mmCIF file of C-alpha atoms in Angstrom:
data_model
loop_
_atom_site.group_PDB
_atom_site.id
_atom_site.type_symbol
_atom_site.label_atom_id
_atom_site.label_comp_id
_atom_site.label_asym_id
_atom_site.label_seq_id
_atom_site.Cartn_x
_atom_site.Cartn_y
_atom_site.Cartn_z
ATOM 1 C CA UNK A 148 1.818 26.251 70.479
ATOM 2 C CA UNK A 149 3.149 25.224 74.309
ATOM 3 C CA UNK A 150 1.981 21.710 73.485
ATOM 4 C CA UNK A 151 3.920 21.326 70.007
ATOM 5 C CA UNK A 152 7.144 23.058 71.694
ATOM 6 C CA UNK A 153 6.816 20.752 74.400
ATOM 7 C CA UNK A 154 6.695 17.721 72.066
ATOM 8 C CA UNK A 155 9.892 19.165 69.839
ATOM 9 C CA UNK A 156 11.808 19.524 73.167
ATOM 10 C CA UNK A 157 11.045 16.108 73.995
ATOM 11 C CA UNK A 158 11.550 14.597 71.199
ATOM 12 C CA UNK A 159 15.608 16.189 71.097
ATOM 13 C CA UNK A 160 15.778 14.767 74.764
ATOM 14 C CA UNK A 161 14.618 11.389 73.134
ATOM 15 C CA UNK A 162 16.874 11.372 70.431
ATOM 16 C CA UNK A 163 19.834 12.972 72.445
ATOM 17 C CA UNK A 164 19.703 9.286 74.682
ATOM 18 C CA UNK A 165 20.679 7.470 71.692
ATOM 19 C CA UNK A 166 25.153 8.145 71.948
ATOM 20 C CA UNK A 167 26.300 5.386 70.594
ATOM 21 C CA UNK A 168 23.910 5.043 67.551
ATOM 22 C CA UNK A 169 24.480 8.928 67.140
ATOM 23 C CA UNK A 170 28.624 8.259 67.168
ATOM 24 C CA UNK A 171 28.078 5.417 65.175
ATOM 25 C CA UNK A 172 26.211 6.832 62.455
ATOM 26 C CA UNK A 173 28.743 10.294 62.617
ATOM 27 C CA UNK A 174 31.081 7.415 61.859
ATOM 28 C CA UNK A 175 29.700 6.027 59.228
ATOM 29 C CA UNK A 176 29.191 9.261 57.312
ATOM 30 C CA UNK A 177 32.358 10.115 57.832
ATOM 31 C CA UNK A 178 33.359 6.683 56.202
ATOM 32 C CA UNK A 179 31.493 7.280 53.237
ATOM 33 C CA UNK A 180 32.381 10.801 52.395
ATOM 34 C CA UNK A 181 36.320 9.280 51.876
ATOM 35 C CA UNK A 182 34.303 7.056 49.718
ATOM 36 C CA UNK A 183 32.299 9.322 47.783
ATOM 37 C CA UNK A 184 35.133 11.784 47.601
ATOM 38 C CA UNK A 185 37.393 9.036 45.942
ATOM 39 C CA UNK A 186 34.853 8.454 43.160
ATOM 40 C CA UNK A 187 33.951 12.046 42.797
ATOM 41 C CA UNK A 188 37.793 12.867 42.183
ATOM 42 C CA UNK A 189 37.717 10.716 39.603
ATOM 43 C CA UNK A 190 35.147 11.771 37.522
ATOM 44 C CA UNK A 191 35.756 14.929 37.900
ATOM 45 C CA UNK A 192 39.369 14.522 36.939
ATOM 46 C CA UNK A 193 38.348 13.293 33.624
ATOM 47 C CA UNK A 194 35.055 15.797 33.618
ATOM 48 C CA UNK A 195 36.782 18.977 34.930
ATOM 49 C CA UNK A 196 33.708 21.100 35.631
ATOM 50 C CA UNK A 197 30.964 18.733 35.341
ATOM 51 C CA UNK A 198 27.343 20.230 35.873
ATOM 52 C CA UNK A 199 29.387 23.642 36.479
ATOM 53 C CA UNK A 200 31.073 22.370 39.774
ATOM 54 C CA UNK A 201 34.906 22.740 39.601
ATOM 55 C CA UNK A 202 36.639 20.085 42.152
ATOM 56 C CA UNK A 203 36.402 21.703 45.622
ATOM 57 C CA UNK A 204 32.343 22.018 44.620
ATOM 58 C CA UNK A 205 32.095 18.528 44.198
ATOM 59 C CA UNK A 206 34.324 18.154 47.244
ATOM 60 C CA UNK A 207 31.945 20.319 49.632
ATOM 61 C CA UNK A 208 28.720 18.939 48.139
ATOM 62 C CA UNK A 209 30.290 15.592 49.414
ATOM 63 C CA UNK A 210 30.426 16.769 52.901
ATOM 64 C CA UNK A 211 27.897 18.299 53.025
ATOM 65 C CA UNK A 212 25.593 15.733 51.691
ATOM 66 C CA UNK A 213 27.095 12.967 54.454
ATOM 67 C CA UNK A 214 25.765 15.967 57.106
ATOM 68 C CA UNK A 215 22.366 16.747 56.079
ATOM 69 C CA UNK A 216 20.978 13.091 55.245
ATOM 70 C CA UNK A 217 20.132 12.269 58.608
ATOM 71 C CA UNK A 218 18.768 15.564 59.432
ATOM 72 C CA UNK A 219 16.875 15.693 56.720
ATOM 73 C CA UNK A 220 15.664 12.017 56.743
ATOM 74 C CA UNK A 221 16.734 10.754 53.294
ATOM 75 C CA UNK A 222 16.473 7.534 54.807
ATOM 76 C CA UNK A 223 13.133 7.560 56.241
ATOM 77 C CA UNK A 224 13.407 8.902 60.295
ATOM 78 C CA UNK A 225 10.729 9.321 62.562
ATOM 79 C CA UNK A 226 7.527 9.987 60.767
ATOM 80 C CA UNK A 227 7.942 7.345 57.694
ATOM 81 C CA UNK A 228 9.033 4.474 60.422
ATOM 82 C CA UNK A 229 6.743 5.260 63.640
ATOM 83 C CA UNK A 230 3.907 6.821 62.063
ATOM 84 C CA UNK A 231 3.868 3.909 59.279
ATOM 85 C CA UNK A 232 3.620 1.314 61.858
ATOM 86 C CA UNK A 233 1.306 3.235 64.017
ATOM 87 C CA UNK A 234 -1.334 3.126 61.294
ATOM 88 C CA UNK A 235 -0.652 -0.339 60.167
ATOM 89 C CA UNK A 236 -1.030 -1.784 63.901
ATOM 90 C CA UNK A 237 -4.277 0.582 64.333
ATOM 91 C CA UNK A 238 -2.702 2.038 67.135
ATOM 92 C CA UNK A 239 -2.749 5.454 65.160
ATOM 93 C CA UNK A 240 -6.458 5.666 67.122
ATOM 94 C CA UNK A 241 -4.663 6.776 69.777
ATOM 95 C CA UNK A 242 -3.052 9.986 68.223
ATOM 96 C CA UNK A 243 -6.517 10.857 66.824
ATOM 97 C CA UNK A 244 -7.954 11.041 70.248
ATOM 98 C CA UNK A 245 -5.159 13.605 71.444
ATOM 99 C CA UNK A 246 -6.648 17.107 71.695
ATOM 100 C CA UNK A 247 -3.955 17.458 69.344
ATOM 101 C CA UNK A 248 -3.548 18.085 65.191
ATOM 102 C CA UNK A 249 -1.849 15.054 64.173
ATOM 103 C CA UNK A 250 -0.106 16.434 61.248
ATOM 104 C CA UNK A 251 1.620 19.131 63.676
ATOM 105 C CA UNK A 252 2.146 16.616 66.423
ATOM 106 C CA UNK A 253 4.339 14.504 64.280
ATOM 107 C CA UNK A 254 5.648 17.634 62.748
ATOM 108 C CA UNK A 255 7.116 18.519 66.224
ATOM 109 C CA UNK A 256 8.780 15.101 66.906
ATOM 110 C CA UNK A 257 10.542 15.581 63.447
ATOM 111 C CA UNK A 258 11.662 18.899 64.501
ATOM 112 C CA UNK A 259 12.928 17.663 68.166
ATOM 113 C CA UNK A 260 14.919 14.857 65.627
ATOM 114 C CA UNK A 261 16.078 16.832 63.074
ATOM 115 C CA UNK A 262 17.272 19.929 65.242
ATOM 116 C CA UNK A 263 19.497 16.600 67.284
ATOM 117 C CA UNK A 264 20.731 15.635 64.303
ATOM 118 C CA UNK A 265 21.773 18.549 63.141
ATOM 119 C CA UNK A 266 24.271 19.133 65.947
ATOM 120 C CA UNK A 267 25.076 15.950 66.742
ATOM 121 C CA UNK A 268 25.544 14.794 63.439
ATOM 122 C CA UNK A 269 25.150 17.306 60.996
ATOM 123 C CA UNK A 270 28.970 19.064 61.916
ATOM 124 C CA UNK A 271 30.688 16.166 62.132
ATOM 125 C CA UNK A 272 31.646 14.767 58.492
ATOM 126 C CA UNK A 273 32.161 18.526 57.514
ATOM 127 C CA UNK A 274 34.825 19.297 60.244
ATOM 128 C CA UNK A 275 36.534 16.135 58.856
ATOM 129 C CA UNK A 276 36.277 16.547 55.542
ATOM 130 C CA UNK A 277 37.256 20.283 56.271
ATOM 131 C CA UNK A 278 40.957 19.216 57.756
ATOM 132 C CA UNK A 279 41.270 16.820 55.063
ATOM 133 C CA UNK A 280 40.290 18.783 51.711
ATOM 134 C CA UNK A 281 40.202 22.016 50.421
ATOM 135 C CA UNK A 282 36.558 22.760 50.817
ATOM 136 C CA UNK A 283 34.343 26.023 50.030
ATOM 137 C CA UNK A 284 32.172 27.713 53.009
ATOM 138 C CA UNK A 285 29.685 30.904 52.757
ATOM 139 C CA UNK A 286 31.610 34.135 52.876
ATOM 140 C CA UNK A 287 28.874 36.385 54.286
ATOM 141 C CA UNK A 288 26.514 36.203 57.243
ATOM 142 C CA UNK A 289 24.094 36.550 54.960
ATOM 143 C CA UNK A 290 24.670 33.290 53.101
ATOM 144 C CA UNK A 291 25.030 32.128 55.998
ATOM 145 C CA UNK A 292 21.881 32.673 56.982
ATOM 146 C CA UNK A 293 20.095 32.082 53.594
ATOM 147 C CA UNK A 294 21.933 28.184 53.890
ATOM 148 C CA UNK A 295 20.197 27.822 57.526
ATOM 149 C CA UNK A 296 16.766 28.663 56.254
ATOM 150 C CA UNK A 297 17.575 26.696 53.028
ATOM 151 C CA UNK A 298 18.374 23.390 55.687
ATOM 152 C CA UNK A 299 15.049 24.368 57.761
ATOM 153 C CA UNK A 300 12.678 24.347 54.659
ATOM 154 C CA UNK A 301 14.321 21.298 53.536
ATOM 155 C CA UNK A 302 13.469 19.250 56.222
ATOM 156 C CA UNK A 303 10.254 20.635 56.010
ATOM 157 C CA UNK A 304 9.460 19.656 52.611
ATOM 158 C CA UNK A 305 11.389 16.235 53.611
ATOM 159 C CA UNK A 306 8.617 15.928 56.323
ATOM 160 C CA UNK A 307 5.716 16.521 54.120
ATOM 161 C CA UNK A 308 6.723 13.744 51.613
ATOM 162 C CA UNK A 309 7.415 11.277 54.561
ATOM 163 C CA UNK A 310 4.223 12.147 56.124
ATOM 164 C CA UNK A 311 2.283 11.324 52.931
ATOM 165 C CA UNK A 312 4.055 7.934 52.659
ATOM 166 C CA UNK A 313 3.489 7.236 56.454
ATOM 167 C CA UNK A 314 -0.292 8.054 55.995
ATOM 168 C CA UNK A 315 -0.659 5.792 52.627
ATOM 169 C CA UNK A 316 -1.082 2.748 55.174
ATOM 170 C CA UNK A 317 -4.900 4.326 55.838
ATOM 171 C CA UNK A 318 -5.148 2.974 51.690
ATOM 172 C CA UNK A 319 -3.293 -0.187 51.068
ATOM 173 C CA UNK A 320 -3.051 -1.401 54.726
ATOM 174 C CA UNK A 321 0.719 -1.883 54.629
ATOM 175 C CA UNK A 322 2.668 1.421 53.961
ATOM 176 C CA UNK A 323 6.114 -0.393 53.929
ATOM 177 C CA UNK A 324 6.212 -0.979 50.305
ATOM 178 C CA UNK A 325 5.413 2.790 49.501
ATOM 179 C CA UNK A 326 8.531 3.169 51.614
ATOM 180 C CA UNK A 327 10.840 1.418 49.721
ATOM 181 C CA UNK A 328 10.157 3.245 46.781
ATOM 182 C CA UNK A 329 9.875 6.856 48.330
ATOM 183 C CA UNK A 330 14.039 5.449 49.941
ATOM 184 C CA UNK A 331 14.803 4.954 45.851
ATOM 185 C CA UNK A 332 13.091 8.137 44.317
ATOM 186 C CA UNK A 333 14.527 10.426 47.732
ATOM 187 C CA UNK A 334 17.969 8.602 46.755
ATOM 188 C CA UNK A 335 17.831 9.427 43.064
ATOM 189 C CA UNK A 336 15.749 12.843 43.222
ATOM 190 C CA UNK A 337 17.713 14.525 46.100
ATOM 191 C CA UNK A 338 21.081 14.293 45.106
ATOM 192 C CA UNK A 339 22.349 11.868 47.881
ATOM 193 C CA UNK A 340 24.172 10.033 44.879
ATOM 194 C CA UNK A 341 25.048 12.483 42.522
ATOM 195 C CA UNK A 342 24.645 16.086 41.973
ATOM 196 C CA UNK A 343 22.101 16.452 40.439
ATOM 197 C CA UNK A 344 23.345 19.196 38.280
ATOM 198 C CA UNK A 345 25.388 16.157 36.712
ATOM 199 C CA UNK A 346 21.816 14.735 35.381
ATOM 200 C CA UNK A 347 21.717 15.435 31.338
ATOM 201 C CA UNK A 348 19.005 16.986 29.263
ATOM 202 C CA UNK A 349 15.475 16.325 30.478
ATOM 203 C CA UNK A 350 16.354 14.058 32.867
ATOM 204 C CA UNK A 351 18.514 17.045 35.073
ATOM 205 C CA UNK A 352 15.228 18.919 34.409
ATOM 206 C CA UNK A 353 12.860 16.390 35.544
ATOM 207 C CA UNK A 354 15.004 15.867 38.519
ATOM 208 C CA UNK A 355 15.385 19.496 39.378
ATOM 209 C CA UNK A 356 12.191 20.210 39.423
ATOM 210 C CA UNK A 357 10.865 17.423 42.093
ATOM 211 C CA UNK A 358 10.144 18.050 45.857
ATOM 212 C CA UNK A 359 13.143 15.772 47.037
ATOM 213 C CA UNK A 360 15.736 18.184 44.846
ATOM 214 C CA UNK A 361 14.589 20.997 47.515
ATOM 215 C CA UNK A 362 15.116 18.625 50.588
ATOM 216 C CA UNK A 363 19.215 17.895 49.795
ATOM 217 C CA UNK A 364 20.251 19.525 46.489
ATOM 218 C CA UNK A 365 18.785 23.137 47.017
ATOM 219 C CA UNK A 366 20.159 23.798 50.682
ATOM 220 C CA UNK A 367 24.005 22.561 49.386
ATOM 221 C CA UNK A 368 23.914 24.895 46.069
ATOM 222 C CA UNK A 369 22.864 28.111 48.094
ATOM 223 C CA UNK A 370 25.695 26.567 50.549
ATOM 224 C CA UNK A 371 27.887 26.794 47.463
ATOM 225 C CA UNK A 372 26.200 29.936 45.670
ATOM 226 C CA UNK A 373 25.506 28.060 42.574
ATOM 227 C CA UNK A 374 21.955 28.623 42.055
ATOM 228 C CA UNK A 375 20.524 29.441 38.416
ATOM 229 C CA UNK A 376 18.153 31.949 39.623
ATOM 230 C CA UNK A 377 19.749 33.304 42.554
ATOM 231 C CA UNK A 378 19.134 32.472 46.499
ATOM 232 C CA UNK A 379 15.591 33.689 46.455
ATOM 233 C CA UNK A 380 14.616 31.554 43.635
ATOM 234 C CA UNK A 381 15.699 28.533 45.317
ATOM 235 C CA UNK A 382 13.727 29.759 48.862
ATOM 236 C CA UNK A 383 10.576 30.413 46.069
ATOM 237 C CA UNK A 384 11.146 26.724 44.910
ATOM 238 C CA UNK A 385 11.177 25.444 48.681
ATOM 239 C CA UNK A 386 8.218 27.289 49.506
ATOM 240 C CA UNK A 387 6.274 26.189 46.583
ATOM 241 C CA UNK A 388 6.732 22.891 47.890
ATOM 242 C CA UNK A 389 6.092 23.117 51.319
ATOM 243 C CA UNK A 390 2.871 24.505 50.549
ATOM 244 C CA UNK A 391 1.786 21.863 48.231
ATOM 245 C CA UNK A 392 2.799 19.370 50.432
ATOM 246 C CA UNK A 393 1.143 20.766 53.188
ATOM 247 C CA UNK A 394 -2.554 21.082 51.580
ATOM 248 C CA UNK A 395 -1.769 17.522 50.504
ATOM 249 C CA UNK A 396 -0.691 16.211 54.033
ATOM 250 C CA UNK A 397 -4.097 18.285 55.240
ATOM 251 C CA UNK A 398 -6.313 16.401 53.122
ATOM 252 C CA UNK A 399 -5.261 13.080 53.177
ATOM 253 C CA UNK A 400 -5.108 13.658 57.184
ATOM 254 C CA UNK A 401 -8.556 14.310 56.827
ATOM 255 C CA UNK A 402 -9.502 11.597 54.522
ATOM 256 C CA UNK A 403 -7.723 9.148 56.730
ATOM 257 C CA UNK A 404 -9.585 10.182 60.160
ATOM 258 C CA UNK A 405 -13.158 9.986 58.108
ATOM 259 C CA UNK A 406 -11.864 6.386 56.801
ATOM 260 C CA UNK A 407 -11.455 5.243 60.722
ATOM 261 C CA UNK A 408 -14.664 6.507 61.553
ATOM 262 C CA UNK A 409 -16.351 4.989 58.933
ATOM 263 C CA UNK A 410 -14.411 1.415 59.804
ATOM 264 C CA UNK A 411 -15.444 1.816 63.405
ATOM 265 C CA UNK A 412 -11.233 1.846 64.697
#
């Protein structure tokens, strides 16, 4: 466990060199909540309510949505981009040699990124959006802490579906089109352009019920307290996913290392 720890630690320094893209990017979520704050005003001005979020909801989820989605890697990160190319250029060969298991290796680096990004980006939009609008935090220490291991098992789950995407390159040789539609479906699915509460009928069911609601949406409504079945429900959701993703992530790690050996790279 001293060799993944090492790795995480590293991988913060790493991430921790980059200021100006870290400012810039704190910038440019800041930008966009204003944005997404004017349009959600206005549909929720003529929805009051909508998807049982009253205007200071909607608000929050704003903020808070700006925060997480480079923590939580909405856009890709680490794993999807690096480990992608790795295997594409073969030089993946090299990771399979380390006295290491590659799943957790790369499982560390995300954690060294996400734990940066977190505090260095994470705080950022909300503190703005905080002096600007009347926004809704937890009122306990123990929502408090229920919303931190919401955020931690989100990225988790976020790391199992980018690790499957990064590892798809073993298949079809370029993994770069899998990642331009994992970008769309994590867009759609995780609520990083509506609530997803706001999807109708089967469609808000469908969408509830995928792995990228539990990376965004989940960790904001136990922010907010609005979960159907109650905080431990929406853990029990996060969990279930993990764990799926996980075994998945296992096998196809497997699968992949037996297809190298059996090309000779």
């Amino acid at each position: 466990m001293e060799v993944y720890w090492a790795i995480a630690v590293r991988s913060f320094r790493r991430f921790s060199t980059y200021r100006i893209a870290t400012l810039s990017g704190a910038f440019t979520n800041t930008v966009f909540g204003f944005i997404f704050c004017g349009v959600y005003l206005t549909l929720w001005h003529t929805r009051p309510g909508l998807g049982g979020y009253d205007v200071s909801d909607a608000l929050t989820f704003v903020w808070l949505q700006q925060g997480l989605l480079a923590p939580v890697g909405i856009f890709g990160a680490t794993t999807t981009v690096e480990l992608g190319e790795r295997v594409r250029t073969g030089e993946i060969a090299v990771d399979l040699y380390r006295p290491t298991h590659l799943m957790l290796w790369w499982l560390s680096v995300d954690a060294g990124r996400a734990v940066f990004q977190l505090l260095a980006r994470g705080g950022a939009p909300l503190i703005v959006g905080a002096l600007v609008f009347d926004l809704n935090f937890p009122s306990s220490p123990m929502q408090w802490l229920a919303v931190a291991v919401a955020v931690a098992l989100g990225i988790l789950v976020s790391f199992g579906i980018r690790y499957l995407v990064a590892l798809s390159g073993f298949w079809i040789t370029d993994s770069r089109g899998v990642e331009s539609m994992a970008l769309v479906l994590s867009l759609f699915f995780s609520g990083a352009i509506l609530p997803l509460v706001v999807f109708p009928g089967w469609i808000g069911e469908v969408a509830r019920a995928t792995p990228w609601a539990a990376t965004l949406q989940v960790p904001i409504d136990v922010w907010l307290g609005r979960n159907p079945g109650g905080v431990g429900s929406a853990l029990a959701f996060q969990l279930v996913w993990i764990v799926v993703l996980g075994l998945a992530g296992r096998m196809a790690t497997v699968l992949a290392t037996r297809k190298v050996v059996i090309q000779g790279g």
